Structure formats: structure tokens, C-alpha cells
Amino acid sequence: MYTINENYLKLQGSYLFSEIAKRVAAYKEAHPEADVIRLGIGDVTQPIAPAIIEALHKAVDEMGTPEGFRGYGPEQGYEFLRQAIVKNDYLARGCDISPEEIFVSDGAKCDVGNIQEIFGTDNTVAVCDPVYPVYVDTNVMAGRTGQFNPVTGGFDKLIYMPCTAENGFSPKLPEQAPDLIYLCFPNNPTGAAIRKDALQAWVDYANKNGSVILYDAAYEAYISEEGVPHSIYECEGARGCAIEMHSFSKNAGFTGLRLGYTVIPKDLVCNGTSLHSLWERRHGTRYNGAPYIVQRAGEAVYSEAGKAQLRKQVAYYMENARMIRDGLAQAGFTAYGGVNAPYIWLKTPEGMTSWDFFDRLLNEVQVVGTPGSGFGASGEGYFRLTAFGTHENTREAIKRIGRL
Ligand code: PLP
């Protein structure tokens, strides 16, 4: 008789977004005429930029010709894309990364979820709290945690590093060094960024203790302040302790097209085995790469026209972020983020849980956001709004919140 992976039974289900959908559906059924504005989702809304559409058309046409047809692509991704990534995302920032160290994939979600497979199941794992749920769930599935503990609101054995207003949403270095450390900056959900000296402290800590940092840079394009690193490899010594994941979703609208990449420096060696070689093996066995036409679209992200168009797209969302921050401040809320990230993380009014506040926003002003407690125990008392709406929706939502 076969058995199942019982670790899956520890998972809590996708409570957060299904509960939101349930409450919104119930409200709409009771108020069919209501104009509900969603500022809760993490998906982008602007169409794909013209330079990228042009590259897609060109690549599609190529595939229909005998000389342009491409079959299975190289397992690490096409050289043209890996070269463009290295030139623009690394060499231009003074980071010593080579195209052989880039693995092109079908998105950061897959990579941040799959990367734990190359590590032993006995490793201790640390995550920020609140946290993007994929890091936790995939480690639960792999058996690196105990059961979900309703008292702590987290999984036993997992090391949660609280990120709250008190520590500027930047976790303290744990007293006992974890083996695997997930960091995400700019952060989802808090919108916080990390300064270079603070990130350097993490790199030094990981090198000193033999830990690996799994660095999620999905929101790097939203960084607007000097002194905030776009890549962990801007820190000295990061080649020896860090893996970095990138997405084309939030900077270029590829949430539907699917494209991302992971960097594994060749210096990362564990007891004589290179992590690069393990991930190479993983890609060779269970390829989660992207189609040729999508990789050509990715190349266009780095063209001069593409860069100019995407700067405008990011600026569009960041104008929404500014409207939300200013509007919340005027309405008397304390809010964080929205300067280097498309997320605004606001403090719920005194005495209100994040779900209470969700219900109040939905029922009184028909605005949907995301309760902070859904991202972890330390998210209680906070609420996430996203800048991915249109200007019109965002302006209207903020006007309504001002009436609360
Ligand atoms: N990493 C973080 C922190 C995210 O918030 C998201 C999406 O919301 C992703 C990764 C997923 O990126 P992708 O669309 O490339 O899978």
C-alpha cells in the first residue's frame, strides 16, 4: 500500500486569500450594486510594454520558419538573456556575477519554492515574520518543520524572525545561527527595504556561521533610495553565502508570461560539493525553464526602449503608492513602506485586529485589502494595501478611506 507525504497534512491551506474571497463574495451577494475596489492583490494591472510585445511577435514569427525554429532550449536559459541579465543587473552595479551562474526559470515563485530541495531536510530554517508564504510552505512540505502550533500561530521548529515597527521591519540577527535564512527585500508584505550596511551584517553573519542566505529580490525595481542595495552581491563576501532569486513579474508585468532567474555563485560549496552543480542537476532533471519566445521578451526588458517604458510603468505604480501613503497620513493612519516597494503596510486602529479592519473597510467603504495576520503572527495589527491598481481606483479608494 502506498503512502503519502504526510508533511503536506501539516499545511494550513490557503486560508488567507480564500477567506478574503469568501467575505467579498458574501458582501457582494448582499449588496449586488456595490462598487468594490480591490487594493489587496499582488498582481500587476498595466499591459505589457510595447518593446516587449514587439520582441514577442518577432520571436513567434521566427518559430514558424525552418531557420528560426527552436526546440528544447539550453537548461540554464539562452545565452542572450543570461548575458543581458549579467550586464544590466550585476556588472552595472559592480557585482561580480557571470552568465554561467544564472539559471533562467519560469518565475521566482517556482525558484524560491524549489531551491530548498538541494538542502538536507535536517537544516534549520529561519524566515521573517510576516512572510511571503511560499518559503514556509515548501519547507513544511519537505519535512523541515514540526506541526502548526495554534498557540504561537506558526510551525514548530521553524525560526520566525519578527519584523515590526519596533525594529524597522528588519529582523535581528538570531542568537543561534540557522542553516538556511530567507530574506526578501524590498519586502512583501511590509514594503520595507534594507540598507547596505544592514544587509552586509547578514552576509558577515552567514559567512561566520556557515549559513546560506536565500535572497528574494522580486521587488528590486521599486527601490528609489540611495544606499539600498538592488542585489545581495553588492555586499562583500556574498558570493560565498548567498543565492539570489529574481522575477520579471513586478518590474515588467510578466505575471502571466512567467519569467525569473536564480543566481548560484560557483563559490558556494558545502563540504566539497558545489551548490551550483546541484541546481544544475535539478534543472537538467526537472526543467522549469521558460519558452524561447518569453526569454526573447525578457531580453527586450533590457533594451533601451524596454528600460524606458518599464521605468514609466514602475513610476505609475509608485505614484499610486505615494497617493496611498499621503491619503493614509491625512486620514490619521500610521503607514510604512511604499517608498522602495509597491506595498503599504498600515497599523490598524487601536483595539482592532487585522481581520476587524478588513471587515470595516469592506463594509463601510467597499475597499478590499489584505489582513496582516495572514502573513504570520507578527503581522497581526497591520494591514497591506498594494499599489498595483489604476490611478482612478487608487484615488477613489483613498478618498473613501478618508471618510472612515
Ligand atoms: N517573491 C515574492 C516576495 C513575491 O511577492 C512574489 C509574488 O507575489 C514572487 C516571489 C513571485 O514571483 P513570480 O511571479 O516571478 O513567480
Tab-separated table of C-alpha atoms and ligand atoms in Angstrom:
chain	number	residue	atom	x	y	z
A	1	MET	CA	0.000	0.000	0.000
A	2	TYR	CA	1.422	3.341	-0.929
A	3	THR	CA	1.673	6.204	1.495
A	4	ILE	CA	1.533	9.950	1.034
A	5	ASN	CA	3.926	12.677	2.088
A	6	GLU	CA	2.341	13.377	5.464
A	7	ASN	CA	4.150	16.685	5.733
A	8	TYR	CA	1.508	18.061	3.370
A	9	LEU	CA	-1.099	17.436	6.056
A	10	LYS	CA	0.634	19.990	8.299
A	11	LEU	CA	-0.171	22.773	5.827
A	12	GLN	CA	-2.851	25.222	6.843
A	13	GLY	CA	-4.474	25.536	3.412
A	14	SER	CA	-4.554	28.825	1.564
A	15	TYR	CA	-6.643	30.356	4.301
A	16	LEU	CA	-5.796	33.987	3.644
A	17	PHE	CA	-6.907	34.530	0.061
A	18	SER	CA	-9.764	32.033	0.188
A	19	GLU	CA	-11.136	33.727	3.308
A	20	ILE	CA	-10.852	37.138	1.621
A	21	ALA	CA	-12.651	35.805	-1.467
A	22	LYS	CA	-15.375	34.299	0.726
A	23	ARG	CA	-16.002	37.533	2.626
A	24	VAL	CA	-16.001	39.652	-0.538
A	25	ALA	CA	-18.388	37.234	-2.292
A	26	ALA	CA	-20.766	37.303	0.697
A	27	TYR	CA	-20.695	41.109	0.746
A	28	LYS	CA	-21.373	41.316	-2.987
A	29	GLU	CA	-24.247	38.896	-2.757
A	30	ALA	CA	-25.836	41.043	-0.079
A	31	HIS	CA	-25.026	44.293	-1.952
A	32	PRO	CA	-25.058	43.492	-5.698
A	33	GLU	CA	-24.893	47.194	-6.622
A	34	ALA	CA	-21.729	47.871	-4.562
A	35	ASP	CA	-18.601	49.085	-6.329
A	36	VAL	CA	-15.895	47.135	-4.504
A	37	ILE	CA	-12.291	48.293	-5.086
A	38	ARG	CA	-9.529	45.741	-4.639
A	39	LEU	CA	-6.251	47.039	-3.303
A	40	GLY	CA	-5.328	43.678	-1.886
A	41	ILE	CA	-3.888	41.615	-4.670
A	42	GLY	CA	-0.224	41.350	-5.578
A	43	ASP	CA	-0.840	41.067	-9.329
A	44	VAL	CA	0.083	43.866	-11.701
A	45	THR	CA	-2.508	45.547	-13.931
A	46	GLN	CA	-0.628	47.530	-16.594
A	47	PRO	CA	-0.354	45.913	-20.056
A	48	ILE	CA	2.946	44.535	-21.355
A	49	ALA	CA	5.183	47.349	-22.681
A	50	PRO	CA	5.406	47.850	-26.479
A	51	ALA	CA	9.111	46.928	-26.751
A	52	ILE	CA	8.352	43.572	-25.142
A	53	ILE	CA	5.288	42.947	-27.321
A	54	GLU	CA	7.430	43.635	-30.383
A	55	ALA	CA	10.030	41.091	-29.231
A	56	LEU	CA	7.293	38.529	-28.605
A	57	HIS	CA	5.846	38.986	-32.117
A	58	LYS	CA	9.266	38.685	-33.661
A	59	ALA	CA	10.084	35.506	-31.734
A	60	VAL	CA	6.699	33.950	-32.597
A	61	ASP	CA	7.305	34.603	-36.305
A	62	GLU	CA	10.810	33.138	-36.069
A	63	MET	CA	9.390	29.905	-34.657
A	64	GLY	CA	7.363	29.454	-37.860
A	65	THR	CA	10.438	29.399	-40.101
A	66	PRO	CA	12.831	26.478	-40.673
A	67	GLU	CA	15.875	28.556	-39.703
A	68	GLY	CA	14.208	30.265	-36.720
A	69	PHE	CA	12.529	27.265	-35.147
A	70	ARG	CA	13.773	26.356	-31.640
A	71	GLY	CA	13.115	23.119	-29.803
A	72	TYR	CA	14.253	22.342	-26.268
A	73	GLY	CA	16.323	25.268	-25.084
A	74	PRO	CA	19.522	25.258	-23.041
A	75	GLU	CA	18.754	24.084	-19.493
A	76	GLN	CA	20.172	27.214	-17.838
A	77	GLY	CA	18.442	29.551	-20.284
A	78	TYR	CA	19.534	31.171	-23.541
A	79	GLU	CA	22.904	32.874	-23.554
A	80	PHE	CA	21.409	36.123	-24.964
A	81	LEU	CA	19.210	36.516	-21.884
A	82	ARG	CA	21.843	35.471	-19.341
A	83	GLN	CA	24.271	37.959	-20.910
A	84	ALA	CA	21.696	40.774	-20.719
A	85	ILE	CA	20.911	39.931	-17.081
A	86	VAL	CA	24.560	39.948	-16.048
A	87	LYS	CA	25.362	43.167	-17.906
A	88	ASN	CA	22.401	45.128	-16.528
A	89	ASP	CA	21.596	43.637	-13.131
A	90	TYR	CA	25.134	42.825	-11.958
A	91	LEU	CA	28.090	44.318	-13.831
A	92	ALA	CA	26.360	47.723	-13.992
A	93	ARG	CA	26.117	47.584	-10.163
A	94	GLY	CA	29.684	46.446	-9.643
A	95	CYS	CA	28.678	42.845	-8.804
A	96	ASP	CA	30.942	40.062	-9.924
A	97	ILE	CA	28.454	37.544	-11.373
A	98	SER	CA	28.947	35.601	-14.616
A	99	PRO	CA	26.345	34.264	-17.095
A	100	GLU	CA	27.263	30.668	-16.085
A	101	GLU	CA	25.946	31.462	-12.613
A	102	ILE	CA	22.457	32.463	-13.868
A	103	PHE	CA	19.619	29.926	-14.121
A	104	VAL	CA	16.639	31.231	-16.104
A	105	SER	CA	13.267	29.920	-14.909
A	106	ASP	CA	9.522	30.319	-15.215
A	107	GLY	CA	9.288	32.677	-12.259
A	108	ALA	CA	10.571	33.408	-8.788
A	109	LYS	CA	7.742	31.566	-7.060
A	110	CYS	CA	8.982	28.275	-8.534
A	111	ASP	CA	12.578	29.063	-7.664
A	112	VAL	CA	12.012	30.244	-4.087
A	113	GLY	CA	9.844	27.166	-3.610
A	114	ASN	CA	12.159	24.655	-5.276
A	115	ILE	CA	15.539	25.876	-4.055
A	116	GLN	CA	15.164	24.145	-0.672
A	117	GLU	CA	15.337	20.763	-2.463
A	118	ILE	CA	19.124	20.960	-2.724
A	119	PHE	CA	19.496	21.214	1.066
A	120	GLY	CA	19.268	18.454	3.659
A	121	THR	CA	15.979	18.046	5.489
A	122	ASP	CA	17.821	18.391	8.808
A	123	ASN	CA	18.730	22.054	8.177
A	124	THR	CA	17.240	24.665	10.475
A	125	VAL	CA	15.291	27.342	8.610
A	126	ALA	CA	14.671	30.989	9.512
A	127	VAL	CA	12.062	33.241	7.931
A	128	CYS	CA	10.925	36.784	8.528
A	129	ASP	CA	7.572	37.176	10.244
A	130	PRO	CA	5.380	38.359	8.491
A	131	VAL	CA	6.473	36.493	5.385
A	132	TYR	CA	5.615	35.644	1.773
A	133	PRO	CA	4.100	32.188	2.464
A	134	VAL	CA	5.976	30.142	-0.184
A	135	TYR	CA	9.213	29.851	1.844
A	136	VAL	CA	7.355	28.418	4.818
A	137	ASP	CA	5.001	26.109	2.937
A	138	THR	CA	7.720	24.471	0.832
A	139	ASN	CA	9.845	23.779	3.906
A	140	VAL	CA	6.809	22.329	5.660
A	141	MET	CA	6.202	20.038	2.659
A	142	ALA	CA	9.851	18.955	2.737
A	143	GLY	CA	9.598	17.999	6.410
A	144	ARG	CA	11.899	20.645	7.899
A	145	THR	CA	9.273	21.804	10.410
A	146	GLY	CA	7.068	20.379	13.109
A	147	GLN	CA	3.303	20.755	13.255
A	148	PHE	CA	1.416	24.039	13.042
A	149	ASN	CA	1.097	25.393	16.545
A	150	PRO	CA	-2.156	27.320	17.107
A	151	VAL	CA	-0.733	28.922	20.243
A	152	THR	CA	2.265	30.532	18.509
A	153	GLY	CA	0.479	30.851	15.163
A	154	GLY	CA	3.477	29.246	13.426
A	155	PHE	CA	5.142	25.899	12.716
A	156	ASP	CA	7.214	24.264	15.413
A	157	LYS	CA	10.953	24.071	14.693
A	158	LEU	CA	10.814	26.926	12.185
A	159	ILE	CA	12.674	30.035	13.353
A	160	TYR	CA	10.465	33.110	12.972
A	161	MET	CA	12.263	36.454	12.982
A	162	PRO	CA	9.735	39.163	13.936
A	163	CYS	CA	9.694	42.259	11.731
A	164	THR	CA	7.657	45.012	13.330
A	165	ALA	CA	7.669	48.783	13.563
A	166	GLU	CA	9.910	48.450	16.646
A	167	ASN	CA	12.807	47.036	14.589
A	168	GLY	CA	12.041	48.970	11.406
A	169	PHE	CA	10.735	45.740	9.812
A	170	SER	CA	14.296	44.445	9.592
A	171	PRO	CA	14.939	41.251	11.587
A	172	LYS	CA	17.553	40.954	14.315
A	173	LEU	CA	20.430	38.510	13.732
A	174	PRO	CA	19.327	35.324	15.552
A	175	GLU	CA	21.390	34.325	18.582
A	176	GLN	CA	21.640	30.764	17.327
A	177	ALA	CA	22.582	30.689	13.669
A	178	PRO	CA	20.029	28.978	11.391
A	179	ASP	CA	21.354	26.941	8.429
A	180	LEU	CA	19.033	28.461	5.824
A	181	ILE	CA	17.941	32.088	6.097
A	182	TYR	CA	15.233	33.511	3.840
A	183	LEU	CA	15.398	37.262	3.327
A	184	CYS	CA	13.240	39.314	0.988
A	185	PHE	CA	13.982	42.999	0.374
A	186	PRO	CA	12.168	45.129	-0.639
A	187	ASN	CA	9.718	43.118	1.358
A	188	ASN	CA	6.321	41.662	0.676
A	189	PRO	CA	4.165	42.335	2.700
A	190	THR	CA	5.752	45.124	4.793
A	191	GLY	CA	7.174	47.195	1.917
A	192	ALA	CA	10.375	47.644	3.941
A	193	ALA	CA	13.801	47.902	2.307
A	194	ILE	CA	17.175	47.082	3.849
A	195	ARG	CA	20.175	49.405	3.820
A	196	LYS	CA	23.501	48.136	2.570
A	197	ASP	CA	25.248	48.123	5.961
A	198	ALA	CA	22.389	46.103	7.494
A	199	LEU	CA	22.491	43.574	4.638
A	200	GLN	CA	26.283	43.405	4.929
A	201	ALA	CA	25.804	42.420	8.592
A	202	TRP	CA	23.664	39.461	7.432
A	203	VAL	CA	26.290	38.418	4.895
A	204	ASP	CA	29.060	38.580	7.531
A	205	TYR	CA	26.870	36.626	9.951
A	206	ALA	CA	26.133	33.919	7.351
A	207	ASN	CA	29.802	33.605	6.389
A	208	LYS	CA	30.878	33.411	10.031
A	209	ASN	CA	28.308	30.751	10.908
A	210	GLY	CA	28.229	28.661	7.728
A	211	SER	CA	24.635	29.635	6.871
A	212	VAL	CA	23.157	30.221	3.418
A	213	ILE	CA	21.012	33.276	2.674
A	214	LEU	CA	18.209	32.734	0.170
A	215	TYR	CA	17.623	36.272	-1.019
A	216	ASP	CA	14.386	37.139	-2.808
A	217	ALA	CA	14.884	40.287	-4.889
A	218	ALA	CA	11.494	40.189	-6.664
A	219	TYR	CA	10.801	43.875	-5.918
A	220	GLU	CA	14.267	45.276	-6.626
A	221	ALA	CA	12.974	47.527	-9.455
A	222	TYR	CA	10.957	49.568	-6.929
A	223	ILE	CA	13.986	50.779	-4.981
A	224	SER	CA	14.075	54.566	-5.137
A	225	GLU	CA	16.502	55.465	-2.342
A	226	GLU	CA	20.290	55.675	-2.438
A	227	GLY	CA	22.075	53.254	-0.142
A	228	VAL	CA	19.507	50.497	-0.631
A	229	PRO	CA	21.134	47.552	-2.430
A	230	HIS	CA	19.444	46.095	-5.522
A	231	SER	CA	21.297	42.817	-5.108
A	232	ILE	CA	22.855	40.994	-2.168
A	233	TYR	CA	26.018	40.660	-4.267
A	234	GLU	CA	26.617	44.371	-3.700
A	235	CYS	CA	27.784	43.197	-0.263
A	236	GLU	CA	31.308	41.945	0.201
A	237	GLY	CA	31.565	38.177	0.633
A	238	ALA	CA	28.006	37.440	-0.575
A	239	ARG	CA	29.297	35.133	-3.324
A	240	GLY	CA	30.286	32.709	-0.581
A	241	CYS	CA	26.961	32.588	1.268
A	242	ALA	CA	24.023	33.794	-0.847
A	243	ILE	CA	21.657	32.585	-3.544
A	244	GLU	CA	19.512	35.287	-5.148
A	245	MET	CA	16.135	34.972	-6.858
A	246	HIS	CA	14.639	37.469	-9.316
A	247	SER	CA	11.313	37.836	-11.050
A	248	PHE	CA	10.215	39.654	-14.206
A	249	SER	CA	6.672	39.843	-12.805
A	250	LYS	CA	6.606	43.087	-10.889
A	251	ASN	CA	9.121	45.144	-12.893
A	252	ALA	CA	7.874	44.140	-16.350
A	253	GLY	CA	4.387	42.664	-15.963
A	254	PHE	CA	5.342	39.003	-16.619
A	255	THR	CA	2.934	37.541	-14.015
A	256	GLY	CA	1.150	35.780	-16.895
A	257	LEU	CA	4.119	35.309	-19.245
A	258	ARG	CA	6.276	33.753	-16.465
A	259	LEU	CA	9.991	34.503	-16.273
A	260	GLY	CA	12.537	34.704	-13.482
A	261	TYR	CA	16.064	33.678	-12.646
A	262	THR	CA	18.220	32.403	-9.808
A	263	VAL	CA	21.888	33.166	-9.218
A	264	ILE	CA	24.075	30.476	-7.661
A	265	PRO	CA	27.682	31.652	-7.441
A	266	LYS	CA	30.307	28.994	-8.078
A	267	ASP	CA	31.938	29.891	-4.722
A	268	LEU	CA	29.051	28.319	-2.805
A	269	VAL	CA	30.458	24.982	-1.734
A	270	CYS	CA	29.209	22.730	1.081
A	271	ASN	CA	31.645	20.041	2.238
A	272	GLY	CA	33.276	19.934	-1.177
A	273	THR	CA	30.030	19.922	-3.198
A	274	SER	CA	29.142	22.958	-5.255
A	275	LEU	CA	25.542	24.130	-4.840
A	276	HIS	CA	25.721	25.313	-8.451
A	277	SER	CA	26.272	21.731	-9.620
A	278	LEU	CA	23.281	20.518	-7.565
A	279	TRP	CA	20.962	23.150	-9.026
A	280	GLU	CA	22.308	22.378	-12.493
A	281	ARG	CA	21.350	18.769	-11.899
A	282	ARG	CA	17.904	19.883	-10.694
A	283	HIS	CA	17.363	21.950	-13.848
A	284	GLY	CA	18.571	19.059	-16.008
A	285	THR	CA	16.138	16.649	-14.393
A	286	ARG	CA	13.083	18.786	-13.755
A	287	TYR	CA	13.399	21.699	-16.084
A	288	ASN	CA	11.337	24.694	-15.026
A	289	GLY	CA	12.688	26.997	-17.687
A	290	ALA	CA	10.831	29.492	-19.855
A	291	PRO	CA	9.899	29.239	-23.559
A	292	TYR	CA	12.185	30.782	-26.181
A	293	ILE	CA	9.650	33.499	-27.003
A	294	VAL	CA	9.371	34.502	-23.339
A	295	GLN	CA	13.148	34.625	-22.989
A	296	ARG	CA	13.279	36.926	-26.041
A	297	ALA	CA	10.659	39.075	-24.287
A	298	GLY	CA	12.936	39.060	-21.236
A	299	GLU	CA	15.835	40.245	-23.378
A	300	ALA	CA	13.687	43.193	-24.527
A	301	VAL	CA	13.252	44.213	-20.878
A	302	TYR	CA	16.917	45.239	-21.032
A	303	SER	CA	16.730	47.069	-24.390
A	304	GLU	CA	16.936	50.878	-24.243
A	305	ALA	CA	13.273	51.207	-25.296
A	306	GLY	CA	12.217	48.477	-22.848
A	307	LYS	CA	14.051	50.084	-19.947
A	308	ALA	CA	12.500	53.492	-20.647
A	309	GLN	CA	8.974	52.037	-20.927
A	310	LEU	CA	9.355	49.968	-17.765
A	311	ARG	CA	10.699	52.898	-15.748
A	312	LYS	CA	7.397	54.608	-16.588
A	313	GLN	CA	5.396	51.558	-15.557
A	314	VAL	CA	7.132	51.311	-12.183
A	315	ALA	CA	6.704	55.082	-11.744
A	316	TYR	CA	2.977	54.654	-12.437
A	317	TYR	CA	2.611	52.154	-9.595
A	318	MET	CA	4.802	54.218	-7.309
A	319	GLU	CA	2.544	57.219	-7.909
A	320	ASN	CA	-0.249	55.025	-6.550
A	321	ALA	CA	1.953	54.176	-3.572
A	322	ARG	CA	2.507	57.883	-2.935
A	323	MET	CA	-1.247	58.570	-3.137
A	324	ILE	CA	-1.942	55.781	-0.662
A	325	ARG	CA	0.740	56.914	1.789
A	326	ASP	CA	-0.328	60.554	1.656
A	327	GLY	CA	-4.017	59.690	1.862
A	328	LEU	CA	-3.485	57.401	4.845
A	329	ALA	CA	-1.393	60.025	6.635
A	330	GLN	CA	-4.118	62.629	6.070
A	331	ALA	CA	-6.708	60.203	7.397
A	332	GLY	CA	-4.612	59.788	10.557
A	333	PHE	CA	-3.201	56.308	9.934
A	334	THR	CA	0.367	55.247	10.616
A	335	ALA	CA	1.698	53.636	7.472
A	336	TYR	CA	5.022	52.168	6.344
A	337	GLY	CA	6.552	51.080	3.044
A	338	GLY	CA	5.548	52.380	-0.374
A	339	VAL	CA	8.883	54.160	-0.955
A	340	ASN	CA	11.042	51.290	-2.200
A	341	ALA	CA	8.216	48.789	-2.712
A	342	PRO	CA	4.695	48.661	-4.155
A	343	TYR	CA	3.270	47.686	-0.741
A	344	ILE	CA	1.939	49.903	2.020
A	345	TRP	CA	1.741	48.362	5.467
A	346	LEU	CA	-0.509	50.262	7.805
A	347	LYS	CA	-1.132	49.963	11.505
A	348	THR	CA	-4.734	49.045	12.249
A	349	PRO	CA	-6.574	51.432	14.584
A	350	GLU	CA	-6.127	50.826	18.310
A	351	GLY	CA	-8.019	47.752	19.506
A	352	MET	CA	-8.775	46.417	16.003
A	353	THR	CA	-7.368	43.155	14.703
A	354	SER	CA	-6.338	42.988	11.080
A	355	TRP	CA	-9.484	40.989	10.212
A	356	ASP	CA	-11.684	43.512	12.092
A	357	PHE	CA	-10.138	46.212	9.947
A	358	PHE	CA	-10.659	44.150	6.791
A	359	ASP	CA	-14.387	43.874	7.591
A	360	ARG	CA	-14.641	47.560	8.408
A	361	LEU	CA	-13.030	48.610	5.103
A	362	LEU	CA	-15.212	46.223	3.116
A	363	ASN	CA	-18.489	47.021	4.863
A	364	GLU	CA	-18.114	50.764	5.310
A	365	VAL	CA	-16.194	51.918	2.221
A	366	GLN	CA	-16.100	48.836	-0.043
A	367	VAL	CA	-12.299	48.639	-0.238
A	368	VAL	CA	-10.514	45.271	-0.085
A	369	GLY	CA	-7.028	44.913	1.351
A	370	THR	CA	-5.096	42.085	2.991
A	371	PRO	CA	-5.087	41.442	6.754
A	372	GLY	CA	-1.521	41.380	8.066
A	373	SER	CA	-2.129	38.369	10.321
A	374	GLY	CA	-2.500	36.270	7.170
A	375	PHE	CA	1.264	36.639	6.617
A	376	GLY	CA	2.241	35.452	10.092
A	377	ALA	CA	1.715	36.113	13.792
A	378	SER	CA	3.783	39.329	13.788
A	379	GLY	CA	1.546	40.695	11.031
A	380	GLU	CA	-1.354	40.990	13.494
A	381	GLY	CA	-2.299	44.631	13.944
A	382	TYR	CA	-1.169	45.526	10.417
A	383	PHE	CA	-2.876	45.655	7.030
A	384	ARG	CA	-1.473	45.565	3.471
A	385	LEU	CA	-2.559	47.777	0.592
A	386	THR	CA	-0.963	47.377	-2.825
A	387	ALA	CA	-0.036	49.972	-5.424
A	388	PHE	CA	-0.915	47.773	-8.405
A	389	GLY	CA	-4.328	49.313	-9.094
A	390	THR	CA	-5.110	52.030	-11.617
A	391	HIS	CA	-4.747	55.701	-10.626
A	392	GLU	CA	-8.547	56.047	-10.749
A	393	ASN	CA	-9.211	53.088	-8.434
A	394	THR	CA	-6.466	54.062	-6.050
A	395	ARG	CA	-7.617	57.685	-5.840
A	396	GLU	CA	-11.206	56.608	-5.231
A	397	ALA	CA	-10.200	54.013	-2.611
A	398	ILE	CA	-8.152	56.562	-0.699
A	399	LYS	CA	-10.976	59.109	-0.860
A	400	ARG	CA	-13.272	56.537	0.679
A	401	ILE	CA	-10.784	55.539	3.378
A	402	GLY	CA	-10.587	59.237	4.272
A	403	ARG	CA	-14.304	59.063	5.124
A	404	LEU	CA	-13.862	56.309	7.717
B	1	PLP	N1	8.662	36.579	-4.345
B	1	PLP	C1	7.874	37.444	-3.701
B	1	PLP	C2	8.350	38.082	-2.456
B	1	PLP	C3	6.596	37.733	-4.193
B	1	PLP	O1	5.805	38.583	-3.520
B	1	PLP	C4	6.154	37.105	-5.374
B	1	PLP	C5	4.817	37.356	-5.908
B	1	PLP	O2	3.962	37.984	-5.378
B	1	PLP	C6	7.019	36.228	-6.010
B	1	PLP	C7	8.266	35.984	-5.471
B	1	PLP	C8	6.571	35.505	-7.246
B	1	PLP	O3	7.201	35.942	-8.379
B	1	PLP	P1	6.881	35.257	-9.781
B	1	PLP	O4	5.648	35.893	-10.346
B	1	PLP	O5	8.105	35.519	-10.604
B	1	PLP	O6	6.697	33.802	-9.557
